[in-house]
Amino acid sequence: MCGIVGYIGNKNTKEILLSGLKELEYRGYDSAGIAVLQNDNFQSYKAIGKLVNLEEKTKNFITDNFAIGIGHTRWATHGKPTELNAHPHTGESSYVVHNGIIENYAKLKKELIADGVRFLSQTDTEVIVHQFEKNLKSTSTAFDAFSKTIKKLEGTYAILLVTKSEKESIFFAKHGSPMLVGTNSENEKYFASSDAPLIGQCNDVNYFEDGDYGYVNIDELTIFDINGEKKEPIFTKLSQNKLSAQKDGFRFFMEKEIYEQGDVIADTLMGRLNDKEIIFDELDDSLFDGINEIKLCACGTSYHSALSATYLFERYAKIKTSVEIASEFRYRKPIMSKDTLFVVISQSGETADTLETLKMAKKVGLKTLVICNVDNSSMVRLADTCILTRAGVEKGVASTKAFATQVTIFWMMSLYIAQRRDSLGTKEISRQISLIRAIPTSVKVKDSLHERIKRLSKRYLHGHGFFFIGRDIFFPLALEGALKLKEISYLHAEGYPSGEMKHGPIALADPELFTIALLPQHLLYEKSKSNVEELSARDSTICAISALEFDKADDFIKISSHQDYMLEFFEMMVVVQLLSLEISVRLGNDVDMPRNLAKSVTVE
Ligand code: AGP
């Protein structure tokens, strides 16, 4: 998730921008930059890696009187983390920073190149500043050019733009990505993509709403709404607690990351589908040439998302698919054939076991693909090609939104491969795409659901263990739910195929055995239900998660009724994530930094 800052005032603009970006470091980034207009001159600096590199580059740059400035930390979604791809992006006399994804950037870029514009970067953002400067030639004011530019954009954005054509103003626009503006008694104006950079600088802030755009100068803040009607800012008091601000007011980063799964998945989908087809610009058409099998390899939560992919790939793409636990695969002298596409999955892109299996596959000449959340990571640099999940930084050690975006990518990939293998009719592909578009809604946390889980969690603080059970693709979800609980509550839990319970584990059935049963309405419901009834008949304590009432359960968590089992999957995912979080909270554990665990296991 990128970070944005902006400032208008007489203080040390460079220092204000850099310290603002430092407050946004927690969001994760791979490059950063600033642009400042003072004394009629623009100065812009960009650097890859940490902010200290940008500080080093700007150490001799003095900003000691009135200036306007913008700054940005970038989390790569389009284009590698390089200086050229870092923001701000520039035209001839303007600079822009942007959070979000411009979905129609390819079309705009093509038009601009046809007009003779020379692009320097691979990013979607750069089209904004060139489109603005194109519009400058046909409008009477810079703001008219900016308004015209915003109207052409599709997708999500938080934008700050500065230009020599209007030397005392910052232009802004917000749609789908957060941004706020603050002011203080000295009439300074501060922009940021979240609260933290404004704390200590200003007390009154206006949170922009989707569709807001306008301009600010030292004297005034002018906002227009999505219909082009002028609107008054609504100032509220800014909280002064930085850590709380970084968590956007949530108790834990993990909780914040569960709640932001809808927004994050919307980014994952952005530019990768239309009503008829799935599009992965990052994949070369030849990737699947000569491929008859897919082998997935990962660890932990990423292994669980990979396991879910085996169901989707074989069911929709009709391609033989298998999955391996990386730490096992690397030592069992596996047979690998050239017609296998080797796919590694990793949030961090640094997990030692997974990285080693990628090296093994490359060594024997297999085509390799990595599904990853961190551009420029070891696996991204090593694999033949990469699909970025765009989950943004995941601070909670227990993975949530990374898992959600991985499964989303796999559902899309199953259709993408089906398109190429003609294994699904166009009508079914379109139907599945309309379901995929509903994922963000299915993972939105309902207060009533969270409250129910919070209350219910008090009953599950002891006992001699948990089973999470599910059938088909709900088995990987059961594994994931069990892992979440283990990781942050330190209670023992096992994920198990529902149909396997009678082959031994049912011997454990008694009131102290807690079973979290995943009962999707649209996938093997009756089979799953009878497995749960076997346990209930032996007095196990059952917590059923389903859209359908289930009277044999001791506890019942009702989810929405969905059109398809995959949307049930995503809503049940949120339930098991929240259940583990609330049990951990009751046990007084460190939800974000559980004992013995690291966010990325870079050793064997
Ligand atoms: C997930 O909650 C755990 N933190 C852990 O299992 C993790 O998924 C595993 O270490 C793999 O990490 P990666 O996705 O970064 O490769």
XYZ file of C-alpha atoms and ligand atoms in Angstrom:
620
model
C 0.000 0.000 0.000
C 1.746 3.190 -1.091
C 1.981 6.331 1.012
C 1.278 9.943 0.020
C 2.196 13.276 1.691
C 1.761 16.896 0.616
C 2.479 20.298 2.150
C 1.913 23.989 1.505
C 3.549 26.489 3.854
C 6.594 28.419 4.932
C 8.297 25.766 7.004
C 11.035 23.356 5.898
C 9.026 21.575 3.203
C 11.656 18.909 2.507
C 11.859 17.915 6.176
C 8.068 17.890 6.520
C 7.702 15.630 3.483
C 10.462 13.228 4.561
C 9.213 12.949 8.137
C 5.711 12.399 6.809
C 6.953 9.552 4.617
C 8.776 8.071 7.619
C 5.444 7.918 9.441
C 4.140 5.853 6.525
C 7.020 3.346 6.471
C 4.874 0.833 8.365
C 2.793 0.424 5.195
C 5.761 -1.106 3.411
C 7.436 0.277 0.276
C 10.276 -0.338 -2.117
C 11.070 3.204 -3.303
C 10.273 6.839 -2.445
C 10.439 10.354 -3.816
C 9.552 14.025 -3.328
C 8.980 17.046 -5.562
C 9.119 20.635 -4.238
C 8.269 23.890 -6.031
C 9.878 26.925 -4.399
C 11.130 30.205 -5.884
C 9.577 29.194 -9.199
C 11.798 26.097 -9.411
C 10.937 22.408 -9.124
C 13.351 20.065 -7.399
C 12.561 16.345 -7.430
C 14.439 13.443 -5.870
C 13.721 9.706 -5.984
C 15.470 6.659 -4.518
C 14.864 2.920 -4.345
C 15.018 1.047 -1.067
C 14.666 2.675 2.323
C 14.008 6.341 3.043
C 17.584 6.848 4.250
C 18.594 6.629 0.597
C 16.249 9.503 -0.240
C 17.484 11.472 2.775
C 21.047 11.024 1.549
C 20.118 12.308 -1.910
C 18.355 15.385 -0.533
C 20.808 16.294 2.238
C 22.025 19.418 0.423
C 18.566 20.473 -0.731
C 17.415 23.475 1.320
C 13.774 24.507 1.589
C 13.669 27.575 3.814
C 10.750 29.630 2.543
C 7.286 29.297 1.052
C 6.941 26.124 -1.006
C 4.522 23.472 -2.147
C 5.623 19.853 -2.078
C 4.454 16.273 -2.559
C 5.992 12.957 -1.557
C 5.373 9.228 -2.018
C 6.440 5.778 -0.863
C 5.770 3.123 -3.505
C 4.672 -0.520 -3.125
C 5.123 -1.887 -6.656
C 2.019 -3.064 -8.470
C 2.878 -2.114 -12.065
C 6.572 -2.211 -12.925
C 9.645 -3.122 -10.950
C 10.885 -1.108 -7.950
C 13.305 1.236 -9.796
C 14.035 4.971 -9.621
C 12.269 5.499 -12.923
C 9.153 3.783 -11.570
C 9.310 5.635 -8.242
C 6.939 8.587 -7.752
C 6.644 11.559 -8.281
C 6.203 11.148 -12.012
C 6.845 14.175 -14.175
C 5.826 15.721 -17.473
C 7.393 18.960 -18.668
C 6.300 21.215 -15.828
C 4.248 19.103 -13.448
C 4.637 16.287 -10.910
C 2.170 13.721 -9.652
C 2.000 11.113 -6.881
C -0.701 8.452 -6.808
C -2.003 5.565 -4.702
C -4.259 2.946 -6.258
C -4.495 1.446 -9.746
C -5.540 3.256 -12.940
C -7.457 0.474 -14.621
C -7.589 2.123 -18.067
C -3.969 3.232 -18.081
C -2.998 1.076 -21.052
C -5.595 2.756 -23.267
C -4.634 6.264 -22.099
C -0.936 5.484 -22.517
C -1.493 4.296 -26.068
C -3.339 7.522 -26.964
C -0.631 9.663 -25.377
C 2.183 7.810 -27.124
C 0.314 8.314 -30.403
C 0.391 12.044 -29.533
C 4.163 11.812 -29.254
C 4.486 11.575 -25.480
C 7.626 9.740 -24.308
C 7.084 7.639 -21.183
C 9.952 7.065 -18.774
C 8.373 4.469 -16.493
C 6.396 1.220 -16.625
C 3.815 2.552 -14.175
C 0.113 3.260 -14.592
C 0.580 6.528 -12.657
C 2.646 8.286 -15.286
C -0.363 8.586 -17.600
C -1.926 11.067 -15.130
C 0.713 13.785 -15.493
C 0.956 13.428 -19.263
C -2.826 13.487 -19.644
C -2.899 16.623 -17.455
C -0.287 18.394 -19.583
C -2.124 17.375 -22.744
C -5.303 18.908 -21.305
C -3.401 22.073 -20.302
C -3.096 22.867 -23.985
C -6.855 22.941 -24.476
C -8.174 24.449 -21.215
C -8.158 27.950 -19.819
C -6.946 27.065 -16.329
C -4.768 24.416 -14.736
C -7.685 23.312 -12.572
C -9.873 22.806 -15.652
C -7.094 20.629 -17.099
C -6.928 18.691 -13.836
C -10.701 18.210 -13.684
C -10.715 16.976 -17.267
C -7.906 14.548 -16.427
C -9.691 13.064 -13.414
C -12.836 12.472 -15.461
C -10.840 10.271 -17.844
C -9.447 7.994 -15.131
C -10.996 4.629 -14.259
C -9.909 2.620 -11.233
C -8.791 3.642 -7.759
C -6.718 6.663 -6.891
C -5.543 9.184 -4.356
C -3.698 11.839 -6.372
C -1.662 14.945 -5.592
C -0.441 17.006 -8.541
C 1.681 20.179 -8.595
C 2.460 22.261 -11.668
C 4.340 25.382 -12.701
C 1.110 26.480 -14.357
C -0.331 27.083 -10.877
C 2.597 27.654 -8.546
C 0.766 28.084 -5.276
C -1.719 25.242 -5.430
C -1.825 21.497 -4.986
C -4.490 19.661 -6.975
C -6.026 16.568 -5.377
C -8.470 13.790 -6.248
C -9.677 10.773 -4.298
C -11.513 7.664 -5.428
C -11.112 4.286 -3.742
C -7.803 5.055 -2.013
C -7.760 6.985 1.281
C -6.488 10.569 1.616
C -7.035 13.414 4.042
C -6.056 17.072 4.333
C -5.263 18.920 7.545
C -4.806 22.549 8.486
C -3.621 24.460 11.537
C -3.520 27.903 13.094
C -0.646 28.910 10.799
C -2.876 28.142 7.808
C -0.480 25.456 6.561
C -2.009 22.611 4.553
C -0.951 18.981 5.034
C -2.003 16.015 2.900
C -1.527 12.326 3.678
C -2.908 8.922 2.757
C -3.466 8.109 6.441
C -3.516 9.939 9.786
C -0.018 9.244 11.081
C 1.975 11.956 9.161
C -0.465 14.685 10.272
C -0.313 13.894 13.977
C 1.515 16.708 15.747
C 1.272 18.928 12.666
C -2.410 19.743 12.607
C -5.499 19.105 14.713
C -8.331 19.518 12.232
C -8.589 17.202 9.254
C -10.992 16.557 6.401
C -11.218 12.953 5.155
C -11.923 13.094 1.421
C -14.792 11.012 0.095
C -14.814 9.010 -3.140
C -15.237 11.360 -6.058
C -13.824 14.394 -4.239
C -11.366 16.521 -6.197
C -10.177 20.104 -6.011
C -7.295 22.376 -5.143
C -5.707 23.904 -2.106
C -3.527 26.972 -1.643
C -2.358 28.758 1.470
C -5.641 30.644 1.730
C -8.305 28.197 0.714
C -9.365 24.568 0.309
C -11.812 24.070 -2.548
C -13.535 20.689 -2.905
C -15.892 19.446 -5.606
C -17.924 16.267 -5.308
C -18.339 13.483 -7.860
C -21.014 15.559 -9.642
C -18.795 18.610 -9.891
C -20.741 20.443 -7.187
C -18.748 22.532 -4.719
C -18.846 21.099 -1.192
C -17.728 22.374 2.188
C -14.949 20.454 3.968
C -16.021 18.611 7.109
C -13.230 19.020 9.635
C -12.868 16.595 12.514
C -10.348 16.405 15.336
C -7.324 14.238 14.553
C -6.383 11.506 17.074
C -2.922 12.140 18.528
C -1.995 8.439 18.975
C 0.436 7.442 16.221
C 0.405 3.685 16.786
C -3.362 3.653 16.836
C -3.266 5.725 13.660
C -0.960 3.204 11.965
C -3.494 0.551 12.873
C -6.203 2.875 11.554
C -7.850 2.617 14.961
C -7.957 -1.194 15.053
C -6.573 -3.055 18.089
C -4.077 -5.043 16.048
C -2.510 -4.994 12.600
C -4.011 -8.454 12.072
C -7.491 -7.082 12.766
C -6.883 -4.155 10.403
C -5.652 -6.561 7.738
C -8.754 -8.743 8.084
C -10.972 -5.677 7.703
C -9.092 -4.362 4.669
C -9.340 -7.628 2.719
C -12.204 -6.286 0.629
C -10.270 -3.205 -0.480
C -7.097 -5.194 -1.012
C -8.833 -7.852 -3.126
C -10.358 -5.070 -5.225
C -6.772 -4.020 -5.982
C -5.842 -7.631 -6.755
C -8.651 -7.748 -9.343
C -7.968 -4.291 -10.796
C -7.100 -4.409 -14.492
C -7.138 -8.220 -14.522
C -10.675 -8.962 -15.645
C -13.545 -7.768 -17.776
C -16.970 -9.316 -18.205
C -15.675 -11.943 -20.595
C -12.108 -12.810 -19.705
C -9.302 -12.838 -17.183
C -6.244 -10.777 -18.134
C -2.759 -11.245 -16.705
C -0.593 -8.702 -18.548
C 2.364 -10.043 -16.587
C 2.052 -13.524 -18.148
C 3.501 -14.198 -21.547
C 1.096 -16.117 -23.798
C 3.726 -18.803 -24.322
C 3.954 -19.622 -20.595
C 1.511 -22.518 -20.895
C 2.843 -23.821 -24.239
C 3.827 -27.476 -23.794
C 2.515 -27.538 -20.222
C 0.387 -30.520 -19.182
C 0.779 -30.319 -15.436
C 1.107 -27.699 -12.724
C 3.044 -28.314 -9.536
C 2.603 -25.838 -6.690
C 5.042 -25.535 -3.825
C 4.884 -23.460 -0.630
C 4.916 -23.404 3.169
C 2.373 -22.623 5.860
C -0.543 -20.468 4.860
C 0.798 -20.210 1.331
C 0.685 -24.007 1.172
C -2.977 -23.859 2.116
C -3.788 -21.424 -0.681
C -1.805 -23.648 -3.061
C -3.843 -26.661 -1.929
C -7.031 -24.731 -2.700
C -5.648 -24.105 -6.191
C -5.508 -27.847 -6.931
C -9.316 -28.037 -6.678
C -9.822 -24.955 -8.859
C -7.246 -25.838 -11.522
C -8.436 -29.419 -12.020
C -12.120 -28.489 -11.850
C -12.062 -25.486 -14.183
C -8.830 -25.617 -16.178
C -8.883 -29.412 -16.439
C -5.145 -29.523 -15.932
C -3.364 -32.059 -13.733
C -2.289 -30.200 -10.610
C -0.369 -31.240 -7.517
C 0.925 -29.432 -4.465
C 3.986 -29.955 -2.308
C 5.139 -28.785 1.097
C 8.440 -27.115 0.254
C 10.446 -28.474 3.205
C 9.462 -32.011 2.198
C 9.845 -31.537 -1.535
C 13.406 -30.280 -1.401
C 14.811 -33.482 0.107
C 12.804 -36.298 -1.418
C 14.582 -36.336 -4.789
C 11.362 -35.642 -6.704
C 10.752 -36.579 -10.318
C 10.169 -33.425 -12.339
C 9.163 -33.381 -15.987
C 9.640 -30.547 -18.459
C 5.915 -30.347 -19.235
C 5.295 -29.187 -15.663
C 4.834 -25.517 -14.779
C 6.411 -25.048 -11.346
C 4.566 -22.459 -9.249
C 5.844 -21.214 -5.899
C 3.658 -19.194 -3.583
C 5.023 -16.877 -0.951
C 3.814 -13.698 0.757
C 7.361 -12.568 1.537
C 9.151 -14.103 -1.433
C 12.001 -14.976 0.972
C 10.984 -18.265 2.661
C 14.095 -20.429 2.533
C 12.415 -23.787 1.883
C 10.233 -22.455 -0.893
C 13.115 -20.556 -2.468
C 15.206 -23.728 -2.568
C 12.488 -25.649 -4.397
C 12.328 -22.845 -6.956
C 16.065 -23.255 -7.515
C 15.582 -27.028 -7.923
C 12.933 -26.512 -10.591
C 15.007 -23.948 -12.468
C 18.025 -26.251 -12.316
C 16.201 -28.987 -14.237
C 14.794 -26.480 -16.717
C 11.152 -26.211 -15.682
C 9.175 -23.059 -16.438
C 8.633 -21.220 -13.137
C 6.031 -18.769 -11.855
C 5.860 -17.106 -8.431
C 2.699 -15.783 -6.777
C 4.092 -13.200 -4.383
C 3.268 -10.068 -2.422
C 6.694 -8.425 -2.431
C 8.150 -7.248 -5.705
C 11.920 -7.518 -6.055
C 12.025 -10.308 -3.438
C 14.386 -13.239 -3.995
C 11.697 -15.441 -5.521
C 10.397 -12.677 -7.793
C 13.902 -12.032 -9.054
C 14.570 -15.749 -9.623
C 11.338 -17.036 -11.194
C 10.701 -16.773 -14.942
C 7.612 -14.702 -14.234
C 5.540 -13.368 -11.357
C 1.985 -12.436 -10.434
C 1.914 -9.871 -7.617
C -0.968 -10.280 -5.163
C -1.046 -6.510 -4.355
C -2.001 -7.202 -0.730
C 0.184 -4.373 0.541
C 2.390 -4.847 3.559
C 1.146 -7.547 5.928
C 2.337 -6.666 9.435
C 0.502 -9.396 11.351
C 2.696 -12.500 11.578
C -0.431 -14.604 11.142
C -1.205 -14.197 7.477
C -4.716 -13.130 6.468
C -5.011 -10.771 3.494
C -2.055 -12.443 1.767
C -3.941 -15.750 1.873
C -7.125 -14.081 0.626
C -5.354 -12.492 -2.348
C -3.499 -15.726 -3.171
C -6.761 -17.694 -3.392
C -8.271 -14.873 -5.445
C -5.359 -15.070 -7.901
C -5.744 -18.874 -8.122
C -9.461 -18.624 -8.863
C -8.632 -16.130 -11.626
C -5.775 -18.294 -12.899
C -8.034 -21.354 -13.123
C -10.250 -19.379 -15.521
C -7.271 -17.848 -17.329
C -5.928 -21.338 -18.053
C -9.435 -22.580 -18.901
C -9.636 -19.779 -21.501
C -6.449 -21.085 -23.090
C -7.371 -24.755 -22.910
C -10.957 -24.107 -23.911
C -11.990 -26.242 -20.949
C -14.893 -24.016 -19.878
C -17.542 -22.393 -22.059
C -17.469 -18.597 -22.421
C -20.822 -18.384 -20.612
C -19.471 -20.234 -17.579
C -16.310 -18.140 -17.574
C -18.421 -14.973 -17.572
C -20.532 -16.373 -14.740
C -17.443 -17.190 -12.703
C -16.036 -13.700 -13.367
C -19.208 -12.129 -12.015
C -18.741 -14.260 -8.874
C -15.103 -13.171 -8.573
C -16.228 -9.546 -8.694
C -18.312 -10.292 -5.574
C -15.351 -11.443 -3.459
C -14.681 -7.986 -1.929
C -18.286 -7.843 -0.720
C -18.170 -11.399 0.651
C -15.149 -10.623 2.853
C -16.504 -7.356 4.237
C -16.713 -7.786 8.023
C -20.222 -7.278 9.381
C -20.251 -5.775 12.869
C -22.955 -8.226 13.935
C -20.827 -11.187 12.820
C -17.740 -9.891 14.597
C -19.739 -9.216 17.775
C -21.159 -12.758 17.645
C -17.697 -14.264 17.273
C -16.356 -12.071 20.078
C -19.097 -13.343 22.434
C -18.775 -16.953 21.322
C -14.997 -17.064 21.715
C -15.224 -17.178 25.525
C -16.433 -20.811 25.273
C -13.319 -22.012 23.448
C -10.476 -21.129 25.774
C -9.714 -24.611 27.098
C -10.576 -28.158 26.031
C -8.136 -30.744 24.719
C -8.030 -29.418 21.241
C -9.822 -28.327 18.122
C -10.638 -29.930 14.836
C -11.400 -27.693 11.884
C -13.134 -29.856 9.310
C -14.192 -29.328 5.732
C -14.608 -31.178 2.446
C -13.129 -30.457 -0.985
C -11.726 -26.904 -1.169
C -12.979 -26.323 2.372
C -10.340 -28.763 3.607
C -7.509 -26.287 2.832
C -9.622 -23.640 4.553
C -9.956 -25.949 7.563
C -6.172 -26.317 7.599
C -5.812 -22.542 7.429
C -8.303 -21.985 10.242
C -6.450 -24.472 12.427
C -3.120 -22.806 11.669
C -4.477 -19.364 12.532
C -5.732 -20.654 15.884
C -2.490 -22.459 16.696
C -0.349 -19.478 15.731
C -1.967 -16.842 17.897
C -3.843 -18.707 20.677
C -1.240 -21.464 21.235
C -4.134 -23.958 21.572
C -3.798 -27.208 19.660
C -5.876 -27.422 16.486
C -5.929 -29.728 13.480
C -7.426 -29.213 10.053
C -8.986 -32.433 8.775
C -11.045 -33.640 5.819
C -14.574 -34.106 7.174
C -14.824 -37.508 5.555
C -11.696 -38.708 7.322
C -12.887 -38.164 10.902
C -14.409 -41.643 11.061
C -11.018 -43.164 10.179
C -9.591 -42.616 13.653
C -9.933 -39.042 14.957
C -13.545 -39.631 15.992
C -12.077 -41.660 18.866
C -11.332 -38.273 20.428
C -14.974 -37.257 20.362
C -16.206 -35.973 23.710
C -17.525 -32.639 25.049
C -13.974 -31.332 25.445
C -13.223 -31.852 21.759
C -14.152 -28.704 19.866
C -15.013 -29.124 16.198
C -15.294 -26.102 13.928
C -17.297 -27.484 11.021
C -17.355 -25.742 7.642
C -20.705 -26.521 6.026
C -21.000 -24.814 2.647
C -24.503 -24.815 1.219
C -23.298 -25.258 -2.349
C -20.695 -27.996 -2.028
C -21.278 -31.478 -0.599
C -23.531 -30.045 2.121
C -25.345 -33.273 2.947
C -22.090 -35.275 3.072
C -20.481 -32.695 5.356
C -23.567 -32.490 7.516
C -23.615 -36.234 8.132
C -19.925 -36.141 9.128
C -20.746 -33.493 11.707
C -23.764 -35.432 12.955
C -21.468 -38.440 13.594
C -19.402 -36.216 15.892
C -22.384 -34.610 17.517
C -23.840 -38.066 18.261
C -20.682 -38.732 20.254
C -21.099 -35.558 22.226
C -18.365 -33.492 20.591
C -18.818 -29.761 21.017
C -19.636 -28.479 17.554
C -19.386 -24.956 16.193
C -20.954 -25.007 12.742
C -20.302 -22.271 10.170
C -22.925 -22.260 7.449
C -25.556 -20.285 5.575
C -28.068 -22.986 6.581
C -29.339 -23.400 10.139
C -27.878 -26.536 11.734
C -29.651 -27.703 14.888
C -27.090 -30.363 15.868
C -24.447 -27.722 16.621
C -23.731 -26.357 20.091
C -22.748 -23.062 18.466
C -23.725 -21.790 15.077
C -22.183 -18.938 13.088
C -24.474 -17.969 10.244
C -22.929 -16.603 7.076
C -24.773 -14.969 4.189
C -26.459 -17.077 1.562
C -24.255 -16.913 -1.535
C -24.703 -18.027 -5.145
C -21.583 -20.161 -5.129
C -19.385 -22.173 -2.765
C -16.344 -19.983 -3.482
C -18.058 -16.942 -1.993
C -18.985 -19.105 1.001
C -15.269 -19.985 1.179
C -14.251 -16.335 1.446
C -16.849 -15.438 4.066
C -15.978 -18.529 6.141
C -12.315 -17.502 5.817
C -13.133 -14.235 7.590
C -15.007 -16.149 10.303
C -12.096 -18.455 11.133
C -9.661 -15.508 11.033
C -11.779 -13.521 13.501
C -12.427 -16.565 15.708
C -8.687 -17.161 16.163
C -8.128 -13.451 16.816
C -10.848 -13.178 19.488
C -9.749 -16.372 21.272
C -6.176 -15.051 21.278
C -7.340 -11.721 22.695
C -9.173 -13.478 25.522
C -6.048 -15.469 26.298
C -4.048 -12.260 26.471
C -1.622 -13.194 23.711
C 0.314 -10.880 21.420
C -1.899 -11.178 18.353
C 0.500 -9.437 15.961
C 3.742 -10.930 17.243
C 2.970 -14.477 18.511
C 5.696 -16.271 20.448
C 8.316 -18.309 18.536
C 7.156 -17.038 15.118
C 8.729 -14.786 12.486
C 6.929 -13.056 9.642
C 9.314 -14.534 7.126
C 11.197 -17.792 7.779
C 14.391 -17.179 5.849
C 16.225 -20.083 7.516
C 15.668 -23.865 7.196
C 1.083 -17.871 8.190
O 0.141 -17.322 9.103
C 2.434 -18.066 8.858
N 2.931 -16.845 9.312
C 3.383 -18.909 8.024
O 2.822 -20.199 7.924
C 3.674 -18.421 6.594
O 2.534 -18.574 5.784
C 4.813 -19.280 6.019
O 5.956 -19.056 6.790
C 5.102 -18.957 4.549
O 5.494 -17.620 4.428
P 5.540 -16.982 2.960
O 4.139 -16.981 2.449
O 6.105 -15.614 3.151
O 6.433 -17.846 2.113
